GROMACS .gro file of C-alpha atoms in nm:
model
  460
    1UNK     CA    1   0.011   0.010  -0.007
    2UNK     CA    2   0.136   0.342  -0.095
    3UNK     CA    3   0.237   0.604   0.209
    4UNK     CA    4   0.170   0.975   0.166
    5UNK     CA    5   0.579   1.053   0.229
    6UNK     CA    6   0.676   0.802  -0.040
    7UNK     CA    7   0.414   0.862  -0.259
    8UNK     CA    8   0.506   1.242  -0.290
    9UNK     CA    9   0.875   1.154  -0.337
   10UNK     CA   10   0.752   0.915  -0.660
   11UNK     CA   11   0.540   1.229  -0.798
   12UNK     CA   12   0.839   1.492  -0.746
   13UNK     CA   13   1.101   1.238  -0.942
   14UNK     CA   14   0.811   1.250  -1.189
   15UNK     CA   15   0.797   1.622  -1.288
   16UNK     CA   16   1.116   1.619  -1.218
   17UNK     CA   17   1.161   1.714  -1.580
   18UNK     CA   18   0.812   1.890  -1.588
   19UNK     CA   19   0.470   1.778  -1.718
   20UNK     CA   20   0.086   1.959  -1.560
   21UNK     CA   21   0.007   1.651  -1.416
   22UNK     CA   22   0.088   1.297  -1.226
   23UNK     CA   23  -0.040   0.997  -1.090
   24UNK     CA   24   0.007   0.634  -0.929
   25UNK     CA   25  -0.201   0.393  -0.955
   26UNK     CA   26  -0.189   0.069  -0.721
   27UNK     CA   27  -0.348  -0.255  -0.722
   28UNK     CA   28  -0.360  -0.535  -0.553
   29UNK     CA   29  -0.658  -0.807  -0.683
   30UNK     CA   30  -0.765  -1.155  -0.621
   31UNK     CA   31  -0.886  -1.418  -0.874
   32UNK     CA   32  -1.083  -1.674  -0.931
   33UNK     CA   33  -1.170  -1.859  -1.248
   34UNK     CA   34  -1.371  -2.206  -1.288
   35UNK     CA   35  -1.470  -2.321  -1.667
   36UNK     CA   36  -1.634  -2.684  -1.712
   37UNK     CA   37  -1.691  -2.771  -2.017
   38UNK     CA   38  -1.764  -3.111  -2.172
   39UNK     CA   39  -1.866  -3.266  -1.892
   40UNK     CA   40  -1.484  -3.199  -1.703
   41UNK     CA   41  -1.357  -2.899  -1.523
   42UNK     CA   42  -1.087  -2.811  -1.744
   43UNK     CA   43  -0.958  -2.533  -1.584
   44UNK     CA   44  -0.927  -2.395  -1.180
   45UNK     CA   45  -0.714  -2.076  -1.153
   46UNK     CA   46  -0.623  -1.914  -0.871
   47UNK     CA   47  -0.415  -1.594  -0.837
   48UNK     CA   48  -0.364  -1.282  -0.719
   49UNK     CA   49  -0.165  -0.997  -0.830
   50UNK     CA   50  -0.001  -0.663  -0.737
   51UNK     CA   51   0.170  -0.368  -0.919
   52UNK     CA   52   0.204   0.028  -0.942
   53UNK     CA   53   0.137   0.249  -1.265
   54UNK     CA   54   0.327   0.602  -1.274
   55UNK     CA   55   0.188   0.826  -1.509
   56UNK     CA   56   0.325   1.219  -1.636
   57UNK     CA   57   0.099   1.396  -1.886
   58UNK     CA   58   0.289   1.670  -2.053
   59UNK     CA   59   0.125   1.854  -2.339
   60UNK     CA   60  -0.194   1.700  -2.368
   61UNK     CA   61   0.140   1.379  -2.449
   62UNK     CA   62   0.132   1.033  -2.219
   63UNK     CA   63   0.439   0.882  -2.065
   64UNK     CA   64   0.308   0.524  -1.839
   65UNK     CA   65   0.528   0.269  -1.689
   66UNK     CA   66   0.430  -0.030  -1.458
   67UNK     CA   67   0.603  -0.265  -1.220
   68UNK     CA   68   0.516  -0.526  -0.962
   69UNK     CA   69   0.860  -0.482  -0.797
   70UNK     CA   70   0.692  -0.208  -0.527
   71UNK     CA   71   1.037  -0.122  -0.296
   72UNK     CA   72   1.080   0.241  -0.308
   73UNK     CA   73   1.378   0.213  -0.454
   74UNK     CA   74   1.227   0.061  -0.798
   75UNK     CA   75   0.937   0.285  -0.750
   76UNK     CA   76   1.158   0.569  -0.807
   77UNK     CA   77   1.350   0.433  -1.067
   78UNK     CA   78   1.029   0.354  -1.267
   79UNK     CA   79   0.895   0.759  -1.201
   80UNK     CA   80   1.247   0.835  -1.351
   81UNK     CA   81   1.228   0.674  -1.625
   82UNK     CA   82   0.859   0.814  -1.701
   83UNK     CA   83   0.979   1.154  -1.642
   84UNK     CA   84   1.208   1.107  -1.975
   85UNK     CA   85   0.943   1.101  -2.162
   86UNK     CA   86   0.873   1.428  -2.106
   87UNK     CA   87   1.008   1.681  -2.300
   88UNK     CA   88   1.073   2.076  -2.164
   89UNK     CA   89   0.862   2.250  -1.870
   90UNK     CA   90   0.941   2.353  -1.500
   91UNK     CA   91   1.009   2.038  -1.253
   92UNK     CA   92   0.690   2.038  -0.999
   93UNK     CA   93   0.730   2.165  -0.699
   94UNK     CA   94   0.642   2.004  -0.358
   95UNK     CA   95   0.331   1.804  -0.277
   96UNK     CA   96   0.089   1.891  -0.001
   97UNK     CA   97  -0.116   1.519  -0.013
   98UNK     CA   98  -0.400   1.522   0.200
   99UNK     CA   99  -0.557   1.224   0.352
  100UNK     CA  100  -0.671   0.956   0.166
  101UNK     CA  101  -1.042   0.951   0.080
  102UNK     CA  102  -1.207   0.596   0.085
  103UNK     CA  103  -1.470   0.485  -0.131
  104UNK     CA  104  -1.552   0.241   0.168
  105UNK     CA  105  -1.524  -0.153   0.170
  106UNK     CA  106  -1.665  -0.425  -0.076
  107UNK     CA  107  -2.030  -0.430  -0.066
  108UNK     CA  108  -2.047  -0.796  -0.047
  109UNK     CA  109  -2.233  -0.961   0.212
  110UNK     CA  110  -2.028  -1.316   0.124
  111UNK     CA  111  -1.699  -1.189  -0.016
  112UNK     CA  112  -1.523  -1.450  -0.260
  113UNK     CA  113  -1.259  -1.453  -0.179
  114UNK     CA  114  -1.400  -1.617   0.166
  115UNK     CA  115  -1.556  -1.886  -0.019
  116UNK     CA  116  -1.417  -2.221  -0.061
  117UNK     CA  117  -1.283  -2.368  -0.387
  118UNK     CA  118  -1.520  -2.674  -0.451
  119UNK     CA  119  -1.843  -2.455  -0.405
  120UNK     CA  120  -1.669  -2.252  -0.704
  121UNK     CA  121  -1.599  -2.542  -0.875
  122UNK     CA  122  -2.000  -2.686  -0.782
  123UNK     CA  123  -2.148  -2.433  -0.956
  124UNK     CA  124  -2.007  -2.497  -1.288
  125UNK     CA  125  -2.064  -2.848  -1.215
  126UNK     CA  126  -2.471  -2.811  -1.112
  127UNK     CA  127  -2.458  -2.621  -1.414
  128UNK     CA  128  -2.336  -2.901  -1.683
  129UNK     CA  129  -2.537  -3.116  -1.521
  130UNK     CA  130  -2.881  -2.909  -1.531
  131UNK     CA  131  -2.855  -2.829  -1.913
  132UNK     CA  132  -2.741  -3.168  -2.056
  133UNK     CA  133  -3.056  -3.332  -1.830
  134UNK     CA  134  -3.291  -3.064  -2.037
  135UNK     CA  135  -3.307  -3.216  -2.389
  136UNK     CA  136  -3.084  -3.483  -2.533
  137UNK     CA  137  -3.015  -3.261  -2.847
  138UNK     CA  138  -2.794  -3.060  -2.613
  139UNK     CA  139  -2.428  -3.125  -2.778
  140UNK     CA  140  -2.188  -2.937  -2.562
  141UNK     CA  141  -2.216  -2.735  -2.252
  142UNK     CA  142  -1.970  -2.471  -2.123
  143UNK     CA  143  -2.028  -2.284  -1.770
  144UNK     CA  144  -1.787  -2.050  -1.647
  145UNK     CA  145  -1.758  -1.866  -1.263
  146UNK     CA  146  -1.557  -1.593  -1.231
  147UNK     CA  147  -1.467  -1.306  -0.917
  148UNK     CA  148  -1.249  -1.082  -0.803
  149UNK     CA  149  -1.122  -0.845  -0.516
  150UNK     CA  150  -0.952  -0.575  -0.599
  151UNK     CA  151  -0.804  -0.302  -0.406
  152UNK     CA  152  -0.714   0.036  -0.549
  153UNK     CA  153  -0.506   0.355  -0.449
  154UNK     CA  154  -0.448   0.677  -0.683
  155UNK     CA  155  -0.209   0.937  -0.576
  156UNK     CA  156  -0.176   1.217  -0.780
  157UNK     CA  157   0.031   1.612  -0.833
  158UNK     CA  158  -0.321   1.797  -0.702
  159UNK     CA  159  -0.322   1.678  -0.354
  160UNK     CA  160  -0.543   1.382  -0.380
  161UNK     CA  161  -0.517   1.043  -0.254
  162UNK     CA  162  -0.847   0.792  -0.304
  163UNK     CA  163  -0.857   0.402  -0.219
  164UNK     CA  164  -1.086   0.161  -0.268
  165UNK     CA  165  -1.209  -0.202  -0.230
  166UNK     CA  166  -1.414  -0.383  -0.479
  167UNK     CA  167  -1.572  -0.668  -0.549
  168UNK     CA  168  -1.735  -0.886  -0.832
  169UNK     CA  169  -1.865  -1.170  -0.950
  170UNK     CA  170  -2.005  -1.297  -1.279
  171UNK     CA  171  -2.123  -1.647  -1.403
  172UNK     CA  172  -2.214  -1.743  -1.755
  173UNK     CA  173  -2.330  -2.070  -1.887
  174UNK     CA  174  -2.329  -2.139  -2.286
  175UNK     CA  175  -2.568  -2.441  -2.437
  176UNK     CA  176  -2.445  -2.572  -2.811
  177UNK     CA  177  -2.810  -2.799  -2.919
  178UNK     CA  178  -2.841  -3.022  -3.265
  179UNK     CA  179  -3.049  -3.126  -3.471
  180UNK     CA  180  -2.879  -3.325  -3.785
  181UNK     CA  181  -2.763  -3.021  -4.004
  182UNK     CA  182  -2.919  -2.750  -3.771
  183UNK     CA  183  -2.729  -2.589  -3.504
  184UNK     CA  184  -2.803  -2.341  -3.229
  185UNK     CA  185  -2.670  -2.200  -2.924
  186UNK     CA  186  -2.816  -2.052  -2.641
  187UNK     CA  187  -2.573  -1.782  -2.429
  188UNK     CA  188  -2.685  -1.686  -2.059
  189UNK     CA  189  -2.489  -1.472  -1.862
  190UNK     CA  190  -2.494  -1.302  -1.472
  191UNK     CA  191  -2.313  -1.041  -1.282
  192UNK     CA  192  -2.238  -0.754  -1.068
  193UNK     CA  193  -2.041  -0.587  -0.779
  194UNK     CA  194  -2.155  -0.849  -0.551
  195UNK     CA  195  -2.005  -1.189  -0.424
  196UNK     CA  196  -2.175  -1.531  -0.383
  197UNK     CA  197  -2.479  -1.425  -0.260
  198UNK     CA  198  -2.550  -1.345  -0.610
  199UNK     CA  199  -2.613  -1.748  -0.636
  200UNK     CA  200  -2.899  -1.698  -0.382
  201UNK     CA  201  -3.092  -1.513  -0.665
  202UNK     CA  202  -2.961  -1.715  -0.949
  203UNK     CA  203  -2.914  -2.035  -0.931
  204UNK     CA  204  -2.666  -2.186  -1.169
  205UNK     CA  205  -2.908  -2.478  -1.312
  206UNK     CA  206  -3.163  -2.146  -1.351
  207UNK     CA  207  -2.904  -1.986  -1.594
  208UNK     CA  208  -2.805  -2.326  -1.750
  209UNK     CA  209  -3.199  -2.416  -1.805
  210UNK     CA  210  -3.265  -2.094  -1.968
  211UNK     CA  211  -2.964  -2.117  -2.215
  212UNK     CA  212  -3.008  -2.471  -2.302
  213UNK     CA  213  -3.436  -2.383  -2.369
  214UNK     CA  214  -3.298  -2.081  -2.586
  215UNK     CA  215  -3.049  -2.323  -2.793
  216UNK     CA  216  -3.358  -2.591  -2.820
  217UNK     CA  217  -3.633  -2.352  -2.878
  218UNK     CA  218  -3.383  -2.185  -3.201
  219UNK     CA  219  -3.429  -2.525  -3.358
  220UNK     CA  220  -3.723  -2.547  -3.468
  221UNK     CA  221  -3.732  -2.154  -3.542
  222UNK     CA  222  -3.805  -2.011  -3.965
  223UNK     CA  223  -3.522  -1.874  -4.111
  224UNK     CA  224  -3.542  -1.476  -4.083
  225UNK     CA  225  -3.694  -1.293  -4.350
  226UNK     CA  226  -3.543  -0.994  -4.526
  227UNK     CA  227  -3.585  -0.676  -4.572
  228UNK     CA  228  -3.732  -0.336  -4.368
  229UNK     CA  229  -3.956  -0.406  -4.073
  230UNK     CA  230  -4.077  -0.241  -3.781
  231UNK     CA  231  -3.936  -0.373  -3.467
  232UNK     CA  232  -4.000  -0.401  -3.113
  233UNK     CA  233  -3.690  -0.448  -2.910
  234UNK     CA  234  -3.743  -0.617  -2.540
  235UNK     CA  235  -3.619  -0.409  -2.217
  236UNK     CA  236  -3.489  -0.797  -2.245
  237UNK     CA  237  -3.293  -0.793  -2.505
  238UNK     CA  238  -3.022  -0.626  -2.319
  239UNK     CA  239  -2.865  -0.269  -2.400
  240UNK     CA  240  -2.624  -0.376  -2.707
  241UNK     CA  241  -2.795  -0.063  -2.871
  242UNK     CA  242  -2.700   0.199  -2.659
  243UNK     CA  243  -2.362   0.106  -2.607
  244UNK     CA  244  -2.319   0.032  -2.969
  245UNK     CA  245  -2.476   0.312  -3.148
  246UNK     CA  246  -2.428   0.567  -2.938
  247UNK     CA  247  -2.235   0.534  -2.625
  248UNK     CA  248  -1.908   0.463  -2.756
  249UNK     CA  249  -1.948   0.765  -2.993
  250UNK     CA  250  -1.978   1.021  -2.672
  251UNK     CA  251  -1.679   0.913  -2.521
  252UNK     CA  252  -1.443   1.212  -2.615
  253UNK     CA  253  -1.085   1.084  -2.696
  254UNK     CA  254  -1.315   0.973  -2.970
  255UNK     CA  255  -1.502   1.269  -3.074
  256UNK     CA  256  -1.153   1.460  -3.030
  257UNK     CA  257  -0.939   1.248  -3.290
  258UNK     CA  258  -1.296   1.283  -3.514
  259UNK     CA  259  -1.328   0.921  -3.512
  260UNK     CA  260  -1.656   1.032  -3.380
  261UNK     CA  261  -2.001   1.096  -3.591
  262UNK     CA  262  -2.150   1.348  -3.322
  263UNK     CA  263  -1.858   1.564  -3.334
  264UNK     CA  264  -1.897   1.918  -3.251
  265UNK     CA  265  -2.277   1.834  -3.196
  266UNK     CA  266  -2.318   1.941  -2.899
  267UNK     CA  267  -2.744   2.104  -2.861
  268UNK     CA  268  -2.809   1.952  -3.174
  269UNK     CA  269  -3.098   1.694  -3.157
  270UNK     CA  270  -2.923   1.366  -3.210
  271UNK     CA  271  -3.208   1.146  -3.147
  272UNK     CA  272  -3.625   1.088  -3.045
  273UNK     CA  273  -3.769   1.337  -2.810
  274UNK     CA  274  -3.850   1.002  -2.604
  275UNK     CA  275  -3.456   0.977  -2.560
  276UNK     CA  276  -3.218   1.021  -2.282
  277UNK     CA  277  -2.938   0.838  -2.262
  278UNK     CA  278  -2.716   0.791  -1.979
  279UNK     CA  279  -2.391   0.705  -1.796
  280UNK     CA  280  -2.406   0.566  -1.450
  281UNK     CA  281  -2.125   0.453  -1.246
  282UNK     CA  282  -2.327   0.528  -0.900
  283UNK     CA  283  -2.547   0.228  -0.927
  284UNK     CA  284  -2.572  -0.024  -0.655
  285UNK     CA  285  -2.418  -0.323  -0.754
  286UNK     CA  286  -2.434  -0.282  -1.119
  287UNK     CA  287  -2.095  -0.437  -1.309
  288UNK     CA  288  -1.989  -0.076  -1.394
  289UNK     CA  289  -2.044   0.074  -1.100
  290UNK     CA  290  -1.765   0.188  -0.892
  291UNK     CA  291  -1.649   0.426  -0.604
  292UNK     CA  292  -1.354   0.603  -0.788
  293UNK     CA  293  -1.261   0.602  -1.177
  294UNK     CA  294  -0.870   0.440  -1.228
  295UNK     CA  295  -0.806   0.830  -1.193
  296UNK     CA  296  -0.948   0.908  -0.833
  297UNK     CA  297  -1.209   1.081  -0.920
  298UNK     CA  298  -1.585   1.061  -0.840
  299UNK     CA  299  -1.750   0.849  -0.955
  300UNK     CA  300  -2.134   1.007  -1.105
  301UNK     CA  301  -2.414   1.013  -1.340
  302UNK     CA  302  -2.385   1.175  -1.632
  303UNK     CA  303  -2.626   1.283  -1.859
  304UNK     CA  304  -2.551   1.219  -2.231
  305UNK     CA  305  -2.857   1.324  -2.457
  306UNK     CA  306  -3.212   1.445  -2.335
  307UNK     CA  307  -3.501   1.442  -2.459
  308UNK     CA  308  -3.333   1.409  -2.830
  309UNK     CA  309  -3.062   1.676  -2.784
  310UNK     CA  310  -2.688   1.624  -2.695
  311UNK     CA  311  -2.593   1.757  -2.395
  312UNK     CA  312  -2.211   1.575  -2.342
  313UNK     CA  313  -1.960   1.373  -2.353
  314UNK     CA  314  -1.752   1.110  -2.135
  315UNK     CA  315  -1.427   1.250  -2.026
  316UNK     CA  316  -1.109   1.101  -1.810
  317UNK     CA  317  -0.852   1.354  -1.702
  318UNK     CA  318  -0.650   1.403  -2.062
  319UNK     CA  319  -0.942   1.419  -2.301
  320UNK     CA  320  -1.070   1.694  -1.992
  321UNK     CA  321  -0.759   1.848  -2.038
  322UNK     CA  322  -0.772   1.909  -2.372
  323UNK     CA  323  -1.052   2.092  -2.314
  324UNK     CA  324  -1.048   2.258  -2.032
  325UNK     CA  325  -1.329   2.076  -1.837
  326UNK     CA  326  -1.371   1.863  -1.573
  327UNK     CA  327  -1.337   1.493  -1.628
  328UNK     CA  328  -1.707   1.303  -1.582
  329UNK     CA  329  -1.555   0.992  -1.401
  330UNK     CA  330  -1.479   0.765  -1.716
  331UNK     CA  331  -1.135   0.764  -1.685
  332UNK     CA  332  -1.061   0.396  -1.672
  333UNK     CA  333  -0.824   0.109  -1.717
  334UNK     CA  334  -0.779  -0.280  -1.727
  335UNK     CA  335  -0.520  -0.342  -1.423
  336UNK     CA  336  -0.204  -0.100  -1.328
  337UNK     CA  337  -0.092  -0.258  -1.619
  338UNK     CA  338  -0.291  -0.019  -1.895
  339UNK     CA  339  -0.350   0.377  -1.869
  340UNK     CA  340  -0.670   0.470  -1.810
  341UNK     CA  341  -0.877   0.569  -2.129
  342UNK     CA  342  -1.219   0.705  -2.184
  343UNK     CA  343  -1.446   0.398  -2.098
  344UNK     CA  344  -1.829   0.422  -2.029
  345UNK     CA  345  -1.978   0.285  -1.717
  346UNK     CA  346  -2.331   0.189  -1.713
  347UNK     CA  347  -2.511   0.330  -2.001
  348UNK     CA  348  -2.859   0.307  -2.031
  349UNK     CA  349  -3.166   0.472  -2.201
  350UNK     CA  350  -3.409   0.584  -1.916
  351UNK     CA  351  -3.733   0.438  -1.937
  352UNK     CA  352  -4.090   0.585  -2.101
  353UNK     CA  353  -4.423   0.589  -2.048
  354UNK     CA  354  -4.558   0.344  -2.291
  355UNK     CA  355  -4.679   0.032  -2.133
  356UNK     CA  356  -4.492  -0.241  -2.315
  357UNK     CA  357  -4.806  -0.491  -2.362
  358UNK     CA  358  -4.917  -0.160  -2.590
  359UNK     CA  359  -4.550  -0.125  -2.794
  360UNK     CA  360  -4.616  -0.474  -2.906
  361UNK     CA  361  -4.959  -0.391  -2.962
  362UNK     CA  362  -4.906  -0.091  -3.215
  363UNK     CA  363  -4.750  -0.354  -3.476
  364UNK     CA  364  -4.939  -0.544  -3.680
  365UNK     CA  365  -4.634  -0.713  -3.865
  366UNK     CA  366  -4.225  -0.709  -3.760
  367UNK     CA  367  -3.959  -0.885  -3.496
  368UNK     CA  368  -3.981  -0.872  -3.174
  369UNK     CA  369  -3.582  -0.891  -3.032
  370UNK     CA  370  -3.655  -1.063  -2.697
  371UNK     CA  371  -3.263  -1.032  -2.690
  372UNK     CA  372  -2.976  -0.947  -2.914
  373UNK     CA  373  -2.581  -1.075  -2.908
  374UNK     CA  374  -2.311  -0.901  -3.042
  375UNK     CA  375  -2.219  -0.556  -3.245
  376UNK     CA  376  -2.072  -0.366  -3.416
  377UNK     CA  377  -2.081  -0.016  -3.516
  378UNK     CA  378  -1.823   0.214  -3.699
  379UNK     CA  379  -1.836   0.557  -3.505
  380UNK     CA  380  -1.705   0.798  -3.730
  381UNK     CA  381  -2.033   0.731  -3.955
  382UNK     CA  382  -2.260   0.529  -3.645
  383UNK     CA  383  -2.322   0.269  -3.866
  384UNK     CA  384  -2.384  -0.060  -3.702
  385UNK     CA  385  -2.488  -0.439  -3.749
  386UNK     CA  386  -2.561  -0.638  -3.446
  387UNK     CA  387  -2.700  -0.996  -3.374
  388UNK     CA  388  -3.054  -1.146  -3.276
  389UNK     CA  389  -2.998  -1.438  -3.052
  390UNK     CA  390  -3.341  -1.512  -2.964
  391UNK     CA  391  -3.633  -1.318  -3.229
  392UNK     CA  392  -3.978  -1.410  -3.252
  393UNK     CA  393  -4.190  -1.292  -3.537
  394UNK     CA  394  -4.525  -1.014  -3.466
  395UNK     CA  395  -4.806  -1.144  -3.613
  396UNK     CA  396  -5.106  -0.847  -3.549
  397UNK     CA  397  -4.966  -0.734  -3.245
  398UNK     CA  398  -4.920  -1.021  -3.066
  399UNK     CA  399  -4.566  -1.200  -3.020
  400UNK     CA  400  -4.611  -1.552  -3.296
  401UNK     CA  401  -4.311  -1.796  -3.431
  402UNK     CA  402  -3.963  -1.801  -3.367
  403UNK     CA  403  -3.724  -1.644  -3.596
  404UNK     CA  404  -3.353  -1.766  -3.677
  405UNK     CA  405  -3.019  -1.565  -3.849
  406UNK     CA  406  -3.137  -1.231  -3.860
  407UNK     CA  407  -2.955  -0.917  -3.808
  408UNK     CA  408  -2.974  -0.610  -3.775
  409UNK     CA  409  -2.791  -0.275  -3.961
  410UNK     CA  410  -2.895   0.064  -3.967
  411UNK     CA  411  -2.716   0.415  -3.849
  412UNK     CA  412  -2.718   0.504  -3.535
  413UNK     CA  413  -2.836   0.847  -3.528
  414UNK     CA  414  -3.118   0.777  -3.798
  415UNK     CA  415  -3.267   0.480  -3.567
  416UNK     CA  416  -3.239   0.679  -3.201
  417UNK     CA  417  -3.442   0.987  -3.420
  418UNK     CA  418  -3.695   0.725  -3.571
  419UNK     CA  419  -3.791   0.541  -3.203
  420UNK     CA  420  -4.161   0.652  -3.217
  421UNK     CA  421  -4.218   0.468  -2.845
  422UNK     CA  422  -4.048   0.419  -2.539
  423UNK     CA  423  -4.166   0.164  -2.290
  424UNK     CA  424  -4.171   0.255  -1.888
  425UNK     CA  425  -3.982  -0.086  -1.815
  426UNK     CA  426  -3.580  -0.134  -1.802
  427UNK     CA  427  -3.321  -0.474  -1.832
  428UNK     CA  428  -3.015  -0.496  -1.798
  429UNK     CA  429  -2.757  -0.650  -1.940
  430UNK     CA  430  -2.414  -0.731  -1.898
  431UNK     CA  431  -2.069  -0.743  -2.066
  432UNK     CA  432  -1.706  -0.638  -2.116
  433UNK     CA  433  -1.625  -0.407  -2.298
  434UNK     CA  434  -1.286  -0.397  -2.534
  435UNK     CA  435  -1.119  -0.036  -2.610
  436UNK     CA  436  -0.758   0.000  -2.733
  437UNK     CA  437  -0.666  -0.399  -2.647
  438UNK     CA  438  -0.769  -0.319  -2.268
  439UNK     CA  439  -1.156  -0.501  -2.136
  440UNK     CA  440  -1.335  -0.334  -1.834
  441UNK     CA  441  -1.668  -0.496  -1.654
  442UNK     CA  442  -1.956  -0.261  -1.785
  443UNK     CA  443  -2.357  -0.316  -1.843
  444UNK     CA  444  -2.607  -0.128  -2.015
  445UNK     CA  445  -3.001  -0.112  -1.995
  446UNK     CA  446  -3.277   0.018  -2.232
  447UNK     CA  447  -3.667  -0.040  -2.190
  448UNK     CA  448  -3.874  -0.174  -2.497
  449UNK     CA  449  -3.847   0.018  -2.796
  450UNK     CA  450  -4.049   0.028  -3.115
  451UNK     CA  451  -3.801   0.093  -3.469
  452UNK     CA  452  -4.092   0.180  -3.716
  453UNK     CA  453  -3.821   0.043  -3.941
  454UNK     CA  454  -3.501  -0.117  -3.946
  455UNK     CA  455  -3.328  -0.367  -4.185
  456UNK     CA  456  -3.357  -0.678  -4.091
  457UNK     CA  457  -3.056  -0.957  -4.248
  458UNK     CA  458  -3.185  -1.277  -4.304
  459UNK     CA  459  -3.023  -1.628  -4.202
  460UNK     CA  460  -2.869  -1.749  -4.506
   0.00000   0.00000   0.00000
């Protein structure tokens, strides 16, 4: 753990050749991963990792280095290495570091590092048995358990000192079902900033049966038709739409690089007046929540789009420094080995006023998307493609037969402007968001949405 005297000496060494800002990030983590595949527990990993990263910002450029050698001499040497990445400038004066501000301990009722490994292994074997027993057409089952308990500290040249202890737990089951030449998959994940108590609410057998039922059901689904159709996105679909279609495009580093369709559009209408988009790292227990981001900025709720009007972007310290504004608490990193970059946390479209049943009844013929899969977006122009992992035809305002192989393709700003009804419900999905080679935990959410017309790609 960092001490104020040591941290001040390290920061002074890091800024010896100049620079506007420097910080130190300390991380001490314990991790467990258990994988069951093809009926066998294939991998059990229990590991710890501890290290420190030191950064200097000078002239909007970053010098960054990290180490797991934590003696004061090693850290001073690392700070010296980082300082050599700075050209010119005035050495920083002495530092007056405040007492550490703490975000509190892990909120888990049952911290995962206090649970015996045998109980964690039992979760994946229970899921495997449940999925395989569901239907003889279930051919493959993959069950994965992961947990993490991480203590972090961040100290910077502004005199700020923050520390936090957090935990997270994730479980997923993927099922492959086969009938003749037709193969389909079912996938069911759960995860939160919680401990082992997560499985009181989400037993592994329940998750496995959902995945198996989805895979088996899709075996008998007809191929999705293709064309322009009205689409109802269920709140159960997860937040792929908000994350990909608009979320990445509102990250300030992409905006400043000219890689976002939303650049220079503050104050403009970029979505239907029914749409409000929020990024909120303060939601209790959500997978993307925290007390402080990886730069020590307190977590906050940021309104990005309000009633269709673009209100702002997501910032870390570097992108905020470039614009002379404050960070929104979105400076995140995968570990001490990585420099912080702008990342989403828990991103959602706020609920509206329509009853989801009324939204469905308003469509005579179209597609009902119950679950979304992965997606891709070109942030420069906003074009996207999303997979539909569970979809149904809408027939006379009611859910009809299931279809497989559907994709949704469109342009983010155009589709968001077309949304005609927004439900009063809200459903969350979880994920690990990748950017610049780093992955961080996130969650996304949306209410039931009506898109009057969007391009649906059918099965080949």
